[in-house]
Tab-separated table of C-alpha atoms in Angstrom:
chain	number	residue	atom	x	y	z
Y	1	MET	CA	-9.403	-3.549	-19.802
Y	2	GLY	CA	-6.510	-3.835	-17.403
Y	3	ILE	CA	-6.984	-2.710	-13.815
Y	4	PHE	CA	-5.284	0.588	-14.575
Y	5	GLY	CA	-7.449	1.334	-17.613
Y	6	ARG	CA	-5.283	-0.141	-20.346
Y	7	LYS	CA	-6.367	-2.929	-22.658
Y	8	ASP	CA	-5.223	-6.378	-21.586
Y	9	SER	CA	-2.215	-7.682	-23.471
Y	10	THR	CA	-2.519	-10.368	-26.096
Y	11	PRO	CA	-1.339	-13.850	-25.082
Y	12	GLU	CA	1.838	-13.317	-27.122
Y	13	THR	CA	2.592	-10.032	-25.358
Y	14	THR	CA	1.818	-11.540	-21.972
Y	15	ALA	CA	4.186	-14.422	-22.635
Y	16	ALA	CA	6.918	-12.020	-23.647
Y	17	ALA	CA	6.390	-9.996	-20.490
Y	18	GLY	CA	6.565	-13.178	-18.428
Y	19	SER	CA	9.870	-14.115	-20.056
Y	20	SER	CA	11.411	-10.736	-19.263
Y	21	LEU	CA	10.110	-10.877	-15.708
Y	22	ALA	CA	11.772	-14.251	-15.266
Y	23	THR	CA	15.145	-12.491	-15.206
Y	24	LEU	CA	13.939	-10.385	-12.264
Y	25	THR	CA	13.327	-13.351	-9.963
Y	26	GLY	CA	14.963	-12.809	-6.577
Y	27	GLU	CA	14.855	-11.053	-3.235
Y	28	TYR	CA	14.317	-7.270	-3.030
Y	29	THR	CA	14.355	-4.644	-0.298
Y	30	ILE	CA	11.909	-1.744	-0.526
Y	31	ASP	CA	13.726	1.586	-0.785
Y	32	PRO	CA	11.909	4.027	1.564
Y	33	ALA	CA	13.652	7.046	0.024
Y	34	HIS	CA	11.928	6.358	-3.298
Y	35	THR	CA	8.704	4.726	-2.113
Y	36	THR	CA	5.415	6.329	-1.086
Y	37	ILE	CA	2.762	4.706	1.088
Y	38	GLY	CA	-0.201	7.051	1.003
Y	39	PHE	CA	-3.860	7.221	1.922
Y	40	THR	CA	-6.899	9.382	1.219
Y	41	ALA	CA	-9.951	9.948	3.435
Y	42	ARG	CA	-13.095	11.950	2.728
Y	43	HIS	CA	-13.371	14.896	5.142
Y	44	ALA	CA	-16.611	16.685	6.092
Y	45	MET	CA	-18.316	15.024	3.120
Y	46	VAL	CA	-16.879	17.647	0.769
Y	47	THR	CA	-13.143	17.171	0.268
Y	48	ASN	CA	-10.306	14.670	0.487
Y	49	VAL	CA	-7.471	14.708	3.011
Y	50	LYS	CA	-4.300	12.922	1.938
Y	51	GLY	CA	-1.456	11.617	4.033
Y	52	SER	CA	1.407	9.176	4.048
Y	53	PHE	CA	3.716	7.165	6.285
Y	54	THR	CA	7.358	8.167	6.066
Y	55	GLU	CA	9.100	5.389	8.015
Y	56	PHE	CA	8.754	1.739	7.042
Y	57	THR	CA	10.647	-1.371	5.995
Y	58	GLY	CA	9.632	-4.005	3.509
Y	59	ALA	CA	10.765	-6.852	1.307
Y	60	LEU	CA	9.646	-8.561	-1.886
Y	61	HIS	CA	10.285	-11.995	-3.263
Y	62	LEU	CA	9.611	-11.919	-6.998
Y	63	ASP	CA	9.106	-15.067	-9.020
Y	64	GLY	CA	8.925	-13.972	-12.629
Y	65	GLU	CA	8.157	-17.430	-14.002
Y	66	ASN	CA	5.406	-18.109	-11.463
Y	67	PRO	CA	4.011	-14.846	-10.009
Y	68	ALA	CA	1.790	-16.835	-7.632
Y	69	LYS	CA	4.944	-17.666	-5.678
Y	70	SER	CA	5.832	-13.977	-5.190
Y	71	THR	CA	5.520	-12.536	-1.689
Y	72	ALA	CA	5.618	-9.149	0.055
Y	73	THR	CA	6.049	-7.920	3.619
Y	74	LEU	CA	5.732	-4.422	5.025
Y	75	ASP	CA	6.189	-2.931	8.506
Y	76	VAL	CA	5.073	0.683	8.990
Y	77	LEU	CA	5.949	2.915	11.951
Y	78	MET	CA	2.632	4.543	12.836
Y	79	ASP	CA	4.244	7.559	14.511
Y	80	SER	CA	5.538	8.517	11.063
Y	81	ILE	CA	2.059	9.468	9.829
Y	82	ASP	CA	2.115	12.802	7.986
Y	83	THR	CA	-0.954	14.647	6.707
Y	84	GLY	CA	0.698	18.059	6.518
Y	85	ASN	CA	-0.979	19.258	9.718
Y	86	ALA	CA	0.744	18.684	13.083
Y	87	ASP	CA	-2.441	18.903	15.163
Y	88	ARG	CA	-4.238	16.402	12.944
Y	89	ASP	CA	-1.248	14.051	13.033
Y	90	THR	CA	-1.200	14.196	16.837
Y	91	HIS	CA	-4.912	13.338	16.910
Y	92	LEU	CA	-4.372	10.400	14.553
Y	93	LYS	CA	-1.654	9.034	16.853
Y	94	SER	CA	-3.920	9.318	19.911
Y	95	ALA	CA	-6.313	6.835	21.523
Y	96	ASP	CA	-9.089	8.075	19.204
Y	97	PHE	CA	-7.334	6.479	16.250
Y	98	PHE	CA	-4.074	4.527	16.002
Y	99	LYS	CA	-3.025	4.417	19.688
Y	100	THR	CA	0.588	4.471	18.590
Y	101	ASP	CA	1.914	4.124	22.158
Y	102	GLU	CA	0.214	0.740	22.382
Y	103	PHE	CA	0.323	-0.307	18.718
Y	104	PRO	CA	3.445	1.264	17.191
Y	105	THR	CA	3.463	-0.774	13.980
Y	106	MET	CA	1.117	-1.612	11.133
Y	107	THR	CA	2.061	-4.766	9.223
Y	108	PHE	CA	1.209	-6.436	5.940
Y	109	ARG	CA	2.031	-10.041	5.087
Y	110	SER	CA	1.026	-11.367	1.680
Y	111	THR	CA	-0.845	-14.649	1.405
Y	112	GLY	CA	-1.278	-14.874	-2.363
Y	113	ALA	CA	-0.429	-13.282	-5.695
Y	114	GLU	CA	-1.669	-13.591	-9.262
Y	115	SER	CA	-1.020	-12.208	-12.716
Y	116	LEU	CA	-3.976	-10.434	-14.336
Y	117	GLY	CA	-2.292	-10.142	-17.725
Y	118	GLY	CA	0.141	-7.641	-19.120
Y	119	ASP	CA	1.734	-5.556	-16.363
Y	120	ASP	CA	-1.182	-6.004	-13.961
Y	121	TYR	CA	-1.047	-8.108	-10.807
Y	122	ARG	CA	-3.103	-8.649	-7.678
Y	123	ILE	CA	-1.733	-9.435	-4.247
Y	124	THR	CA	-3.763	-10.498	-1.225
Y	125	GLY	CA	-2.588	-10.540	2.347
Y	126	ASP	CA	-3.178	-9.858	6.014
Y	127	LEU	CA	-3.151	-6.260	7.231
Y	128	SER	CA	-2.731	-5.750	10.991
Y	129	ILE	CA	-3.762	-2.481	12.676
Y	130	LEU	CA	-4.558	-1.982	16.373
Y	131	GLY	CA	-3.958	-5.683	16.942
Y	132	VAL	CA	-6.687	-6.587	14.435
Y	133	THR	CA	-5.712	-8.662	11.398
Y	134	ARG	CA	-7.944	-8.757	8.338
Y	135	PRO	CA	-7.459	-9.606	4.653
Y	136	ILE	CA	-6.874	-6.934	2.041
Y	137	THR	CA	-6.443	-7.010	-1.737
Y	138	ILE	CA	-4.017	-4.727	-3.558
Y	139	ASP	CA	-4.016	-4.194	-7.326
Y	140	LEU	CA	-0.546	-3.552	-8.721
Y	141	GLU	CA	0.949	-2.360	-11.973
Y	142	PHE	CA	4.532	-3.314	-12.778
Y	143	ASN	CA	6.248	-0.075	-13.838
Y	144	GLY	CA	9.468	-1.642	-15.052
Y	145	ALA	CA	13.015	-2.493	-14.063
Y	146	ALA	CA	16.276	-0.586	-14.417
Y	147	THR	CA	19.847	-0.402	-13.164
Y	148	ASP	CA	20.394	2.940	-11.402
Y	149	PRO	CA	23.639	5.001	-11.616
Y	150	PHE	CA	24.935	3.250	-8.492
Y	151	GLY	CA	24.583	-0.208	-9.984
Y	152	ASN	CA	21.433	-1.153	-8.078
Y	153	GLU	CA	18.918	-3.337	-9.895
Y	154	ARG	CA	15.531	-1.755	-9.251
Y	155	VAL	CA	11.926	-2.696	-9.892
Y	156	GLY	CA	8.914	-0.425	-9.549
Y	157	PHE	CA	5.244	-1.050	-8.812
Y	158	GLU	CA	2.230	1.233	-8.488
Y	159	GLY	CA	-0.689	-0.006	-6.424
Y	160	LYS	CA	-4.065	0.832	-4.963
Y	161	ALA	CA	-6.528	-0.631	-2.486
Y	162	GLU	CA	-9.591	0.340	-0.465
Y	163	LEU	CA	-10.630	-0.590	3.043
Y	164	LEU	CA	-13.253	0.226	5.645
Y	165	ARG	CA	-11.358	1.532	8.677
Y	166	SER	CA	-14.133	0.424	11.023
Y	167	GLU	CA	-13.219	-3.202	10.288
Y	168	TRP	CA	-9.924	-2.589	12.096
Y	169	GLY	CA	-11.561	-0.830	15.046
Y	170	LEU	CA	-10.949	2.707	13.771
Y	171	THR	CA	-14.418	4.017	14.543
Y	172	TRP	CA	-13.924	7.557	15.916
Y	173	ASN	CA	-16.075	10.113	14.149
Y	174	ALA	CA	-18.160	13.255	14.633
Y	175	ALA	CA	-21.591	14.073	13.239
Y	176	LEU	CA	-22.060	17.121	11.013
Y	177	GLU	CA	-24.913	19.569	11.552
Y	178	THR	CA	-25.749	19.290	7.859
Y	179	GLY	CA	-25.854	15.500	8.017
Y	180	GLY	CA	-23.217	12.896	7.486
Y	181	VAL	CA	-19.978	12.463	9.392
Y	182	LEU	CA	-16.622	14.184	9.602
Y	183	ILE	CA	-14.466	11.314	8.311
Y	184	SER	CA	-15.358	8.629	5.801
Y	185	ASP	CA	-15.244	4.984	6.733
Y	186	LYS	CA	-13.772	4.143	3.334
Y	187	ILE	CA	-10.036	4.798	3.056
Y	188	LYS	CA	-8.169	4.664	-0.230
Y	189	LEU	CA	-4.581	3.420	-0.150
Y	190	ASN	CA	-1.973	4.104	-2.808
Y	191	PHE	CA	1.538	2.803	-3.239
Y	192	ASP	CA	4.504	3.804	-5.374
Y	193	VAL	CA	7.148	1.209	-4.635
Y	194	SER	CA	10.794	1.116	-5.660
Y	195	ALA	CA	12.711	-1.973	-4.531
Y	196	ILE	CA	16.377	-2.892	-4.872
Y	197	LYS	CA	17.527	-6.416	-5.642
Y	198	ASN	CA	19.595	-7.890	-2.841
Y	199	ALA	CA	23.235	-8.613	-3.667
Protein backbone atom coordinates (compact mmCIF):
# COMPACT_ATOMS: atom_id res chain seq x y z
CA MET A 1 0.00 0.00 0.00
CA GLY A 2 1.11 3.55 -0.61
CA ILE A 3 1.55 5.87 2.35
CA PHE A 4 -1.84 7.42 1.70
CA GLY A 5 -3.66 4.09 1.54
CA ARG A 6 -3.51 3.43 -2.19
CA LYS A 7 -1.85 0.42 -3.76
CA ASP A 8 1.68 1.05 -4.97
CA SER A 9 1.98 1.59 -8.70
CA THR A 10 3.39 -1.05 -11.00
CA PRO A 11 6.93 -0.45 -12.28
CA GLU A 12 5.48 0.59 -15.65
CA THR A 13 3.16 3.14 -14.03
CA THR A 14 5.94 4.43 -11.81
CA ALA A 15 8.20 4.92 -14.81
CA ALA A 16 5.48 6.80 -16.63
CA ALA A 17 4.93 9.04 -13.62
CA GLY A 18 8.66 9.70 -13.44
CA SER A 19 8.72 10.72 -17.10
CA SER A 20 5.89 13.20 -16.62
CA LEU A 21 7.51 14.59 -13.49
CA ALA A 22 10.70 15.18 -15.45
CA THR A 23 8.97 18.06 -17.24
CA LEU A 24 8.29 19.69 -13.86
CA THR A 25 11.96 20.01 -12.90
CA GLY A 26 12.76 23.53 -11.74
CA GLU A 27 12.51 26.11 -8.99
CA TYR A 28 9.16 26.84 -7.29
CA THR A 29 7.87 29.35 -4.76
CA ILE A 30 5.23 28.22 -2.27
CA ASP A 31 2.01 30.20 -2.67
CA PRO A 32 0.81 31.09 0.87
CA ALA A 33 -2.65 32.09 -0.39
CA HIS A 34 -3.29 28.50 -1.49
CA THR A 35 -1.18 26.59 1.02
CA THR A 36 -2.09 25.35 4.50
CA ILE A 37 0.39 24.49 7.24
CA GLY A 38 -1.66 22.95 10.02
CA PHE A 39 -1.29 21.02 13.24
CA THR A 40 -3.42 18.96 15.62
CA ALA A 41 -2.91 18.41 19.36
CA ARG A 42 -4.89 16.25 21.76
CA HIS A 43 -6.59 18.40 24.42
CA ALA A 44 -7.70 17.20 27.87
CA MET A 45 -7.31 13.61 26.67
CA VAL A 46 -10.72 13.75 24.98
CA THR A 47 -10.65 15.94 21.88
CA ASN A 48 -8.40 17.44 19.23
CA VAL A 49 -7.53 21.12 18.84
CA LYS A 50 -6.47 22.19 15.35
CA GLY A 51 -4.55 25.24 14.26
CA SER A 52 -2.44 26.64 11.48
CA PHE A 53 0.20 29.23 10.64
CA THR A 54 -0.96 31.91 8.24
CA GLU A 55 2.29 33.71 7.37
CA PHE A 56 5.25 31.88 5.86
CA THR A 57 7.58 31.72 2.88
CA GLY A 58 9.03 28.69 1.19
CA ALA A 59 10.69 27.30 -1.90
CA LEU A 60 11.01 23.97 -3.67
CA HIS A 61 13.56 22.62 -6.07
CA LEU A 62 12.01 19.70 -7.94
CA ASP A 63 14.09 17.20 -9.86
CA GLY A 64 11.63 14.98 -11.67
CA GLU A 65 14.27 12.64 -13.09
CA ASN A 66 16.04 12.19 -9.75
CA PRO A 67 13.70 13.01 -6.82
CA ALA A 68 16.58 12.49 -4.36
CA LYS A 69 17.99 15.79 -5.61
CA SER A 70 14.78 17.69 -4.77
CA THR A 71 14.89 20.15 -1.88
CA ALA A 72 12.50 22.25 0.22
CA THR A 73 12.80 25.22 2.56
CA LEU A 74 10.19 26.82 4.78
CA ASP A 75 10.22 29.83 7.13
CA VAL A 76 7.16 30.29 9.36
CA LEU A 77 6.28 33.44 11.32
CA MET A 78 5.29 32.10 14.74
CA ASP A 79 3.15 35.12 15.61
CA SER A 80 0.82 34.01 12.81
CA ILE A 81 -0.40 30.99 14.78
CA ASP A 82 -4.19 30.67 14.62
CA THR A 83 -6.26 28.14 16.56
CA GLY A 84 -9.53 30.07 16.34
CA ASN A 85 -9.26 31.30 19.93
CA ALA A 86 -7.44 34.59 20.67
CA ASP A 87 -6.67 33.76 24.31
CA ARG A 88 -5.20 30.38 23.38
CA ASP A 89 -3.15 31.95 20.59
CA THR A 90 -1.74 34.53 23.01
CA HIS A 91 -0.77 31.73 25.41
CA LEU A 92 0.94 29.80 22.61
CA LYS A 93 3.00 32.88 21.72
CA SER A 94 4.07 33.37 25.35
CA ALA A 95 7.10 32.10 27.28
CA ASP A 96 5.15 28.93 28.16
CA PHE A 97 5.33 27.81 24.55
CA PHE A 98 6.88 29.45 21.48
CA LYS A 99 8.42 32.59 23.04
CA THR A 100 7.77 34.43 19.81
CA ASP A 101 9.48 37.63 21.02
CA GLU A 102 12.73 35.70 21.30
CA PHE A 103 12.20 33.09 18.57
CA PRO A 104 10.02 34.70 15.89
CA THR A 105 10.58 32.07 13.20
CA MET A 106 10.29 28.32 12.79
CA THR A 107 12.36 26.91 9.92
CA PHE A 108 12.59 23.71 7.92
CA ARG A 109 15.51 22.80 5.67
CA SER A 110 15.38 19.50 3.80
CA THR A 111 18.35 17.15 3.91
CA GLY A 112 17.05 14.30 1.76
CA ALA A 113 14.21 13.12 -0.45
CA GLU A 114 13.10 9.81 -1.93
CA SER A 115 10.42 8.35 -4.15
CA LEU A 116 8.27 5.66 -2.53
CA GLY A 117 6.56 4.69 -5.78
CA GLY A 118 3.60 6.13 -7.60
CA ASP A 119 2.74 9.61 -6.32
CA ASP A 120 4.25 9.02 -2.88
CA TYR A 121 7.44 10.65 -1.63
CA ARG A 122 9.29 11.12 1.64
CA ILE A 123 11.34 14.15 2.60
CA THR A 124 13.62 14.43 5.61
CA GLY A 125 15.05 17.60 7.03
CA ASP A 126 15.94 19.78 9.99
CA LEU A 127 13.14 21.53 11.87
CA SER A 128 14.18 24.44 14.12
CA ILE A 129 11.92 25.66 16.94
CA LEU A 130 12.99 27.67 20.01
CA GLY A 131 16.58 27.51 18.78
CA VAL A 132 16.51 23.69 18.84
CA THR A 133 17.13 21.84 15.57
CA ARG A 134 16.08 18.23 15.18
CA PRO A 135 15.34 15.92 12.23
CA ILE A 136 11.82 15.30 11.00
CA THR A 137 10.34 13.10 8.28
CA ILE A 138 7.42 14.20 6.13
CA ASP A 139 5.40 11.86 3.90
CA LEU A 140 4.10 13.56 0.77
CA GLU A 141 1.64 12.78 -1.98
CA PHE A 142 2.03 14.53 -5.32
CA ASN A 143 -1.43 15.88 -6.18
CA GLY A 144 -0.63 16.95 -9.72
CA ALA A 145 0.39 19.89 -11.87
CA ALA A 146 -1.63 22.45 -13.80
CA THR A 147 -1.45 25.85 -15.47
CA ASP A 148 -3.81 28.26 -13.69
CA PRO A 149 -5.92 30.94 -15.47
CA PHE A 150 -3.11 33.47 -14.95
CA GLY A 151 -0.54 31.34 -16.74
CA ASN A 152 1.23 30.13 -13.60
CA GLU A 153 2.60 26.59 -13.66
CA ARG A 154 1.56 25.03 -10.36
CA VAL A 155 2.31 21.82 -8.52
CA GLY A 156 0.51 20.50 -5.46
CA PHE A 157 1.53 18.23 -2.60
CA GLU A 158 -0.29 16.91 0.46
CA GLY A 159 1.80 15.89 3.44
CA LYS A 160 1.77 14.68 7.01
CA ALA A 161 4.22 14.20 9.87
CA GLU A 162 4.28 13.62 13.62
CA LEU A 163 6.59 14.95 16.28
CA LEU A 164 7.01 15.02 20.04
CA ARG A 165 6.96 18.70 21.04
CA SER A 166 9.04 18.00 24.14
CA GLU A 167 12.02 17.22 21.89
CA TRP A 168 12.05 20.90 20.90
CA GLY A 169 11.71 22.14 24.48
CA LEU A 170 7.93 22.65 24.35
CA THR A 171 7.20 21.05 27.70
CA TRP A 172 4.50 23.21 29.33
CA ASN A 173 1.54 21.19 30.54
CA ALA A 174 -1.04 20.85 33.30
CA ALA A 175 -2.21 17.72 35.10
CA LEU A 176 -5.87 16.71 34.98
CA GLU A 177 -7.77 15.68 38.10
CA THR A 178 -8.97 12.59 36.26
CA GLY A 179 -5.44 11.64 35.25
CA GLY A 180 -3.39 12.48 32.23
CA VAL A 181 -2.36 15.91 31.01
CA LEU A 182 -3.99 18.86 29.32
CA ILE A 183 -1.99 18.79 26.07
CA SER A 184 -0.51 15.81 24.27
CA ASP A 185 3.19 15.57 23.63
CA LYS A 186 2.52 14.15 20.17
CA ILE A 187 1.65 16.77 17.56
CA LYS A 188 0.36 15.89 14.12
CA LEU A 189 1.38 18.16 11.24
CA ASN A 190 -0.44 18.43 7.93
CA PHE A 191 0.43 20.29 4.77
CA ASP A 192 -1.48 21.23 1.63
CA VAL A 193 1.08 22.92 -0.58
CA SER A 194 0.59 24.79 -3.84
CA ALA A 195 3.79 26.09 -5.45
CA ILE A 196 4.33 28.22 -8.54
CA LYS A 197 7.19 27.61 -10.95
CA ASN A 198 9.58 30.54 -11.10
CA ALA A 199 9.75 32.38 -14.42
